[in-house]
Amino acid sequence: MKYLIAALASVVMIGAAHAQRTFNQGELDAMLAPIALQPDGVVSQVLIAATYPDEVAAAAQWSRANPYMRGEDAVRAVQNEPWDPAVKALVAFPELLARMAESPQWLHDLGEAFAAQQAQVMDTVQGLRRRAQAAGNLPSSSDYAVYEQDQAIVVEPRSQIVYVRYYDPYVVYGPWWWPYYRPVFWTPWVPRPVFVTHTFFHAKPVWQTRHVVVPQGHWQPRKQIIVSKPYVRVPESQRRPIVQQHMPAASGFSGQKREFVRQRQPQAQKQWGNPSQRRGDGQRGNSFQHRGDGGRSGGQRGQRG
């Protein structure tokens, strides 16, 4: 019975350790502030890519090794990489990809929030866009069309030329309203035009249902599949003993070696003397103790320094 209770307790502890964190509104506002004003397609790709932070790091490393690759040329160059399509799409925008990889904690938190709180994340993006619009910092331009559709603010490029611009979250939304939750700081970059085809953004937001959709339907986090081997019972006649008959001793000495050592001990004592009877051993032991004390005090001096 006690083994069953211990097993159940371990299961509960493991479940609690793997429980997903729930982010509050202040954390979500700060987390999404750096990307909420980007075009809808870019926001969708960033949210999905954040659920694969290791792949984002690998893609950023590839982008640093290929500094002249951007746009669809870069995306075609990484088609054989084992990355999610959203991660591959971001190599088209190396400046944004680099900032994402430089903020690993932010990236990890964003991925967790999107995987577990997708509807609230989508609502937060809309809330941030409304704040920026109220502050006069989200107008339509020659590059972007900003308009309202079914009570949602949509941001789309006007052509196949996409600019991913840097903006300061502490400016575009007006005075920041969360004293304990603040957006991550990104180094500004100069936006460069990136040509993409009409089918470039394979993921897009559906603001009415508060989901991101991909060609397969509503995006869902990738599930980890654990394949276990089935148990095969071995017949009694084919089983082999686990413990061998002539197993060596734990100390590594066989019986013959021990007997040899016992025979050699009297000769060794005659040559070197009995350690417990040698004069001065106590003094050497005391000096060793003094050296040990000195070592400890020396260690304390090192810590103070």
PDB file of C-alpha atoms in Angstrom, residues 24-193:
ATOM      1  CA  ASN A  24      -1.270  37.655 -16.380  1.00  0.00           C
ATOM      2  CA  GLN A  25      -2.310  40.633 -18.493  1.00  0.00           C
ATOM      3  CA  GLY A  26       0.629  42.769 -17.469  1.00  0.00           C
ATOM      4  CA  GLU A  27       3.066  40.093 -18.561  1.00  0.00           C
ATOM      5  CA  LEU A  28       1.243  39.592 -21.865  1.00  0.00           C
ATOM      6  CA  ASP A  29       1.203  43.338 -22.627  1.00  0.00           C
ATOM      7  CA  ALA A  30       4.938  43.616 -22.011  1.00  0.00           C
ATOM      8  CA  MET A  31       5.638  40.408 -23.913  1.00  0.00           C
ATOM      9  CA  LEU A  32       3.689  41.337 -27.072  1.00  0.00           C
ATOM     10  CA  ALA A  33       4.480  45.052 -27.153  1.00  0.00           C
ATOM     11  CA  PRO A  34       7.579  44.668 -29.415  1.00  0.00           C
ATOM     12  CA  ILE A  35       5.714  42.795 -32.182  1.00  0.00           C
ATOM     13  CA  ALA A  36       1.990  43.738 -31.979  1.00  0.00           C
ATOM     14  CA  LEU A  37       2.235  46.519 -34.606  1.00  0.00           C
ATOM     15  CA  GLN A  38       3.937  44.403 -37.257  1.00  0.00           C
ATOM     16  CA  PRO A  39       1.875  43.187 -40.247  1.00  0.00           C
ATOM     17  CA  ASP A  40      -0.584  40.412 -39.484  1.00  0.00           C
ATOM     18  CA  GLY A  41       1.451  37.820 -41.383  1.00  0.00           C
ATOM     19  CA  VAL A  42       4.652  38.688 -39.532  1.00  0.00           C
ATOM     20  CA  VAL A  43       2.901  38.556 -36.151  1.00  0.00           C
ATOM     21  CA  SER A  44       1.510  35.101 -36.955  1.00  0.00           C
ATOM     22  CA  GLN A  45       4.914  33.751 -37.980  1.00  0.00           C
ATOM     23  CA  VAL A  46       6.578  35.162 -34.857  1.00  0.00           C
ATOM     24  CA  LEU A  47       3.980  33.666 -32.525  1.00  0.00           C
ATOM     25  CA  ILE A  48       4.284  30.189 -34.033  1.00  0.00           C
ATOM     26  CA  ALA A  49       8.083  30.354 -34.263  1.00  0.00           C
ATOM     27  CA  ALA A  50       8.289  31.293 -30.579  1.00  0.00           C
ATOM     28  CA  THR A  51       7.016  27.818 -29.690  1.00  0.00           C
ATOM     29  CA  TYR A  52      10.231  26.412 -31.212  1.00  0.00           C
ATOM     30  CA  PRO A  53      12.967  28.509 -29.554  1.00  0.00           C
ATOM     31  CA  ASP A  54      15.757  26.060 -30.376  1.00  0.00           C
ATOM     32  CA  GLU A  55      14.875  26.231 -34.055  1.00  0.00           C
ATOM     33  CA  VAL A  56      14.796  30.030 -33.903  1.00  0.00           C
ATOM     34  CA  ALA A  57      18.314  29.995 -32.433  1.00  0.00           C
ATOM     35  CA  ALA A  58      19.505  27.684 -35.209  1.00  0.00           C
ATOM     36  CA  ALA A  59      17.867  29.868 -37.875  1.00  0.00           C
ATOM     37  CA  ALA A  60      19.468  33.003 -36.434  1.00  0.00           C
ATOM     38  CA  GLN A  61      22.851  31.284 -36.482  1.00  0.00           C
ATOM     39  CA  TRP A  62      22.301  30.365 -40.126  1.00  0.00           C
ATOM     40  CA  SER A  63      21.321  33.963 -40.890  1.00  0.00           C
ATOM     41  CA  ARG A  64      24.499  35.289 -39.256  1.00  0.00           C
ATOM     42  CA  ALA A  65      26.550  32.889 -41.360  1.00  0.00           C
ATOM     43  CA  ASN A  66      24.745  34.108 -44.501  1.00  0.00           C
ATOM     44  CA  PRO A  67      24.470  37.879 -43.956  1.00  0.00           C
ATOM     45  CA  TYR A  68      23.565  38.684 -47.566  1.00  0.00           C
ATOM     46  CA  MET A  69      20.599  36.319 -47.712  1.00  0.00           C
ATOM     47  CA  ARG A  70      17.115  37.728 -47.082  1.00  0.00           C
ATOM     48  CA  GLY A  71      13.645  37.507 -48.516  1.00  0.00           C
ATOM     49  CA  GLU A  72      12.441  34.458 -50.383  1.00  0.00           C
ATOM     50  CA  ASP A  73      15.986  33.643 -51.504  1.00  0.00           C
ATOM     51  CA  ALA A  74      16.868  32.946 -47.878  1.00  0.00           C
ATOM     52  CA  VAL A  75      13.680  30.941 -47.349  1.00  0.00           C
ATOM     53  CA  ARG A  76      14.457  28.734 -50.354  1.00  0.00           C
ATOM     54  CA  ALA A  77      17.996  28.197 -49.062  1.00  0.00           C
ATOM     55  CA  VAL A  78      16.711  26.696 -45.787  1.00  0.00           C
ATOM     56  CA  GLN A  79      13.979  24.492 -47.210  1.00  0.00           C
ATOM     57  CA  ASN A  80      15.902  21.335 -46.312  1.00  0.00           C
ATOM     58  CA  GLU A  81      16.367  22.387 -42.695  1.00  0.00           C
ATOM     59  CA  PRO A  82      14.243  20.471 -40.145  1.00  0.00           C
ATOM     60  CA  TRP A  83      12.554  23.650 -38.918  1.00  0.00           C
ATOM     61  CA  ASP A  84       8.925  24.638 -38.690  1.00  0.00           C
ATOM     62  CA  PRO A  85       7.695  26.634 -41.727  1.00  0.00           C
ATOM     63  CA  ALA A  86       7.152  29.687 -39.517  1.00  0.00           C
ATOM     64  CA  VAL A  87      10.809  29.601 -38.456  1.00  0.00           C
ATOM     65  CA  LYS A  88      11.943  29.226 -42.064  1.00  0.00           C
ATOM     66  CA  ALA A  89       9.819  32.229 -43.058  1.00  0.00           C
ATOM     67  CA  LEU A  90      11.581  34.451 -40.540  1.00  0.00           C
ATOM     68  CA  VAL A  91      14.977  34.088 -42.230  1.00  0.00           C
ATOM     69  CA  ALA A  92      13.490  36.511 -44.769  1.00  0.00           C
ATOM     70  CA  PHE A  93      13.745  39.182 -42.062  1.00  0.00           C
ATOM     71  CA  PRO A  94      17.198  38.687 -40.497  1.00  0.00           C
ATOM     72  CA  GLU A  95      17.050  41.786 -38.269  1.00  0.00           C
ATOM     73  CA  LEU A  96      13.850  40.662 -36.557  1.00  0.00           C
ATOM     74  CA  LEU A  97      15.098  37.079 -36.312  1.00  0.00           C
ATOM     75  CA  ALA A  98      18.326  38.249 -34.687  1.00  0.00           C
ATOM     76  CA  ARG A  99      16.447  40.233 -32.013  1.00  0.00           C
ATOM     77  CA  MET A 100      14.246  37.245 -31.232  1.00  0.00           C
ATOM     78  CA  ALA A 101      17.272  34.986 -30.764  1.00  0.00           C
ATOM     79  CA  GLU A 102      19.016  37.600 -28.609  1.00  0.00           C
ATOM     80  CA  SER A 103      16.091  37.516 -26.148  1.00  0.00           C
ATOM     81  CA  PRO A 104      15.836  33.810 -25.233  1.00  0.00           C
ATOM     82  CA  GLN A 105      13.773  34.290 -22.063  1.00  0.00           C
ATOM     83  CA  TRP A 106      11.298  36.548 -23.836  1.00  0.00           C
ATOM     84  CA  LEU A 107      11.109  34.070 -26.727  1.00  0.00           C
ATOM     85  CA  HIS A 108      10.505  31.120 -24.404  1.00  0.00           C
ATOM     86  CA  ASP A 109       7.789  32.978 -22.480  1.00  0.00           C
ATOM     87  CA  LEU A 110       6.090  34.112 -25.688  1.00  0.00           C
ATOM     88  CA  GLY A 111       5.994  30.547 -26.979  1.00  0.00           C
ATOM     89  CA  GLU A 112       4.523  29.253 -23.721  1.00  0.00           C
ATOM     90  CA  ALA A 113       1.907  31.997 -23.662  1.00  0.00           C
ATOM     91  CA  PHE A 114       0.842  31.429 -27.261  1.00  0.00           C
ATOM     92  CA  ALA A 115       0.644  27.659 -26.839  1.00  0.00           C
ATOM     93  CA  ALA A 116      -1.449  27.806 -23.662  1.00  0.00           C
ATOM     94  CA  GLN A 117      -3.305  31.148 -23.937  1.00  0.00           C
ATOM     95  CA  GLN A 118      -3.763  31.688 -27.671  1.00  0.00           C
ATOM     96  CA  ALA A 119      -7.077  33.550 -27.419  1.00  0.00           C
ATOM     97  CA  GLN A 120      -5.779  35.908 -24.736  1.00  0.00           C
ATOM     98  CA  VAL A 121      -2.604  36.524 -26.752  1.00  0.00           C
ATOM     99  CA  MET A 122      -4.678  37.514 -29.797  1.00  0.00           C
ATOM    100  CA  ASP A 123      -6.828  39.835 -27.666  1.00  0.00           C
ATOM    101  CA  THR A 124      -3.682  41.417 -26.255  1.00  0.00           C
ATOM    102  CA  VAL A 125      -2.347  42.178 -29.743  1.00  0.00           C
ATOM    103  CA  GLN A 126      -5.613  43.949 -30.560  1.00  0.00           C
ATOM    104  CA  GLY A 127      -5.539  45.863 -27.278  1.00  0.00           C
ATOM    105  CA  LEU A 128      -2.010  47.088 -27.967  1.00  0.00           C
ATOM    106  CA  ARG A 129      -2.952  48.150 -31.499  1.00  0.00           C
ATOM    107  CA  ARG A 130      -5.848  50.189 -30.141  1.00  0.00           C
ATOM    108  CA  ARG A 131      -3.544  51.926 -27.685  1.00  0.00           C
ATOM    109  CA  ALA A 132      -1.082  52.775 -30.456  1.00  0.00           C
ATOM    110  CA  GLN A 133      -3.909  53.989 -32.678  1.00  0.00           C
ATOM    111  CA  ALA A 134      -5.309  56.176 -29.875  1.00  0.00           C
ATOM    112  CA  ALA A 135      -1.830  57.642 -29.415  1.00  0.00           C
ATOM    113  CA  GLY A 136      -1.705  58.461 -33.154  1.00  0.00           C
ATOM    114  CA  ASN A 137       1.127  56.001 -33.854  1.00  0.00           C
ATOM    115  CA  LEU A 138      -0.629  53.418 -36.048  1.00  0.00           C
ATOM    116  CA  PRO A 139      -1.780  55.237 -39.190  1.00  0.00           C
ATOM    117  CA  SER A 140      -1.984  53.874 -42.716  1.00  0.00           C
ATOM    118  CA  SER A 141       1.026  54.695 -44.882  1.00  0.00           C
ATOM    119  CA  SER A 142       2.343  54.163 -48.370  1.00  0.00           C
ATOM    120  CA  ASP A 143       3.677  50.760 -47.219  1.00  0.00           C
ATOM    121  CA  TYR A 144       0.867  49.518 -44.937  1.00  0.00           C
ATOM    122  CA  ALA A 145      -2.883  49.559 -44.866  1.00  0.00           C
ATOM    123  CA  VAL A 146      -4.350  49.821 -41.376  1.00  0.00           C
ATOM    124  CA  TYR A 147      -8.096  49.342 -41.227  1.00  0.00           C
ATOM    125  CA  GLU A 148     -10.817  47.905 -39.013  1.00  0.00           C
ATOM    126  CA  GLN A 149     -12.597  44.705 -39.950  1.00  0.00           C
ATOM    127  CA  ASP A 150     -15.237  43.074 -37.745  1.00  0.00           C
ATOM    128  CA  GLN A 151     -14.097  45.127 -34.746  1.00  0.00           C
ATOM    129  CA  ALA A 152     -10.462  44.136 -35.224  1.00  0.00           C
ATOM    130  CA  ILE A 153      -7.535  46.265 -36.402  1.00  0.00           C
ATOM    131  CA  VAL A 154      -5.817  44.705 -39.424  1.00  0.00           C
ATOM    132  CA  VAL A 155      -2.298  45.643 -40.578  1.00  0.00           C
ATOM    133  CA  GLU A 156      -1.336  44.477 -44.065  1.00  0.00           C
ATOM    134  CA  PRO A 157       1.345  45.472 -46.595  1.00  0.00           C
ATOM    135  CA  ARG A 158      -0.014  47.310 -49.623  1.00  0.00           C
ATOM    136  CA  SER A 159       2.179  45.384 -52.043  1.00  0.00           C
ATOM    137  CA  GLN A 160       4.560  42.443 -52.184  1.00  0.00           C
ATOM    138  CA  ILE A 161       7.264  44.651 -50.650  1.00  0.00           C
ATOM    139  CA  VAL A 162       7.291  44.117 -46.874  1.00  0.00           C
ATOM    140  CA  TYR A 163       9.040  46.341 -44.367  1.00  0.00           C
ATOM    141  CA  VAL A 164       9.605  45.069 -40.832  1.00  0.00           C
ATOM    142  CA  ARG A 165      10.173  48.306 -38.982  1.00  0.00           C
ATOM    143  CA  TYR A 166      11.543  48.886 -35.508  1.00  0.00           C
ATOM    144  CA  TYR A 167       9.435  50.891 -33.079  1.00  0.00           C
ATOM    145  CA  ASP A 168       9.921  51.848 -29.442  1.00  0.00           C
ATOM    146  CA  PRO A 169       7.249  50.240 -27.208  1.00  0.00           C
ATOM    147  CA  TYR A 170       7.769  52.957 -24.609  1.00  0.00           C
ATOM    148  CA  VAL A 171       6.755  55.619 -27.171  1.00  0.00           C
ATOM    149  CA  VAL A 172       4.182  54.227 -29.616  1.00  0.00           C
ATOM    150  CA  TYR A 173       1.671  53.125 -26.969  1.00  0.00           C
ATOM    151  CA  GLY A 174       1.886  56.285 -24.903  1.00  0.00           C
ATOM    152  CA  PRO A 175       3.127  56.243 -21.300  1.00  0.00           C
ATOM    153  CA  TRP A 176       3.741  52.652 -20.198  1.00  0.00           C
ATOM    154  CA  TRP A 177       1.028  51.574 -17.755  1.00  0.00           C
ATOM    155  CA  TRP A 178       2.538  48.523 -15.975  1.00  0.00           C
ATOM    156  CA  PRO A 179       5.167  49.500 -13.382  1.00  0.00           C
ATOM    157  CA  TYR A 180       6.278  45.912 -12.737  1.00  0.00           C
ATOM    158  CA  TYR A 181       6.122  44.500 -16.291  1.00  0.00           C
ATOM    159  CA  ARG A 182       8.130  46.163 -19.024  1.00  0.00           C
ATOM    160  CA  PRO A 183       8.848  45.255 -22.655  1.00  0.00           C
ATOM    161  CA  VAL A 184      12.169  43.769 -23.647  1.00  0.00           C
ATOM    162  CA  PHE A 185      14.672  46.250 -25.082  1.00  0.00           C
ATOM    163  CA  TRP A 186      15.745  45.651 -28.673  1.00  0.00           C
ATOM    164  CA  THR A 187      18.525  47.453 -30.484  1.00  0.00           C
ATOM    165  CA  PRO A 188      16.960  49.521 -33.295  1.00  0.00           C
ATOM    166  CA  TRP A 189      17.555  48.480 -36.881  1.00  0.00           C
ATOM    167  CA  VAL A 190      17.162  50.077 -40.289  1.00  0.00           C
ATOM    168  CA  PRO A 191      14.230  48.527 -42.190  1.00  0.00           C
ATOM    169  CA  ARG A 192      14.997  47.042 -45.573  1.00  0.00           C
ATOM    170  CA  PRO A 193      12.501  46.160 -48.277  1.00  0.00           C
TER     171      PRO A 193
END
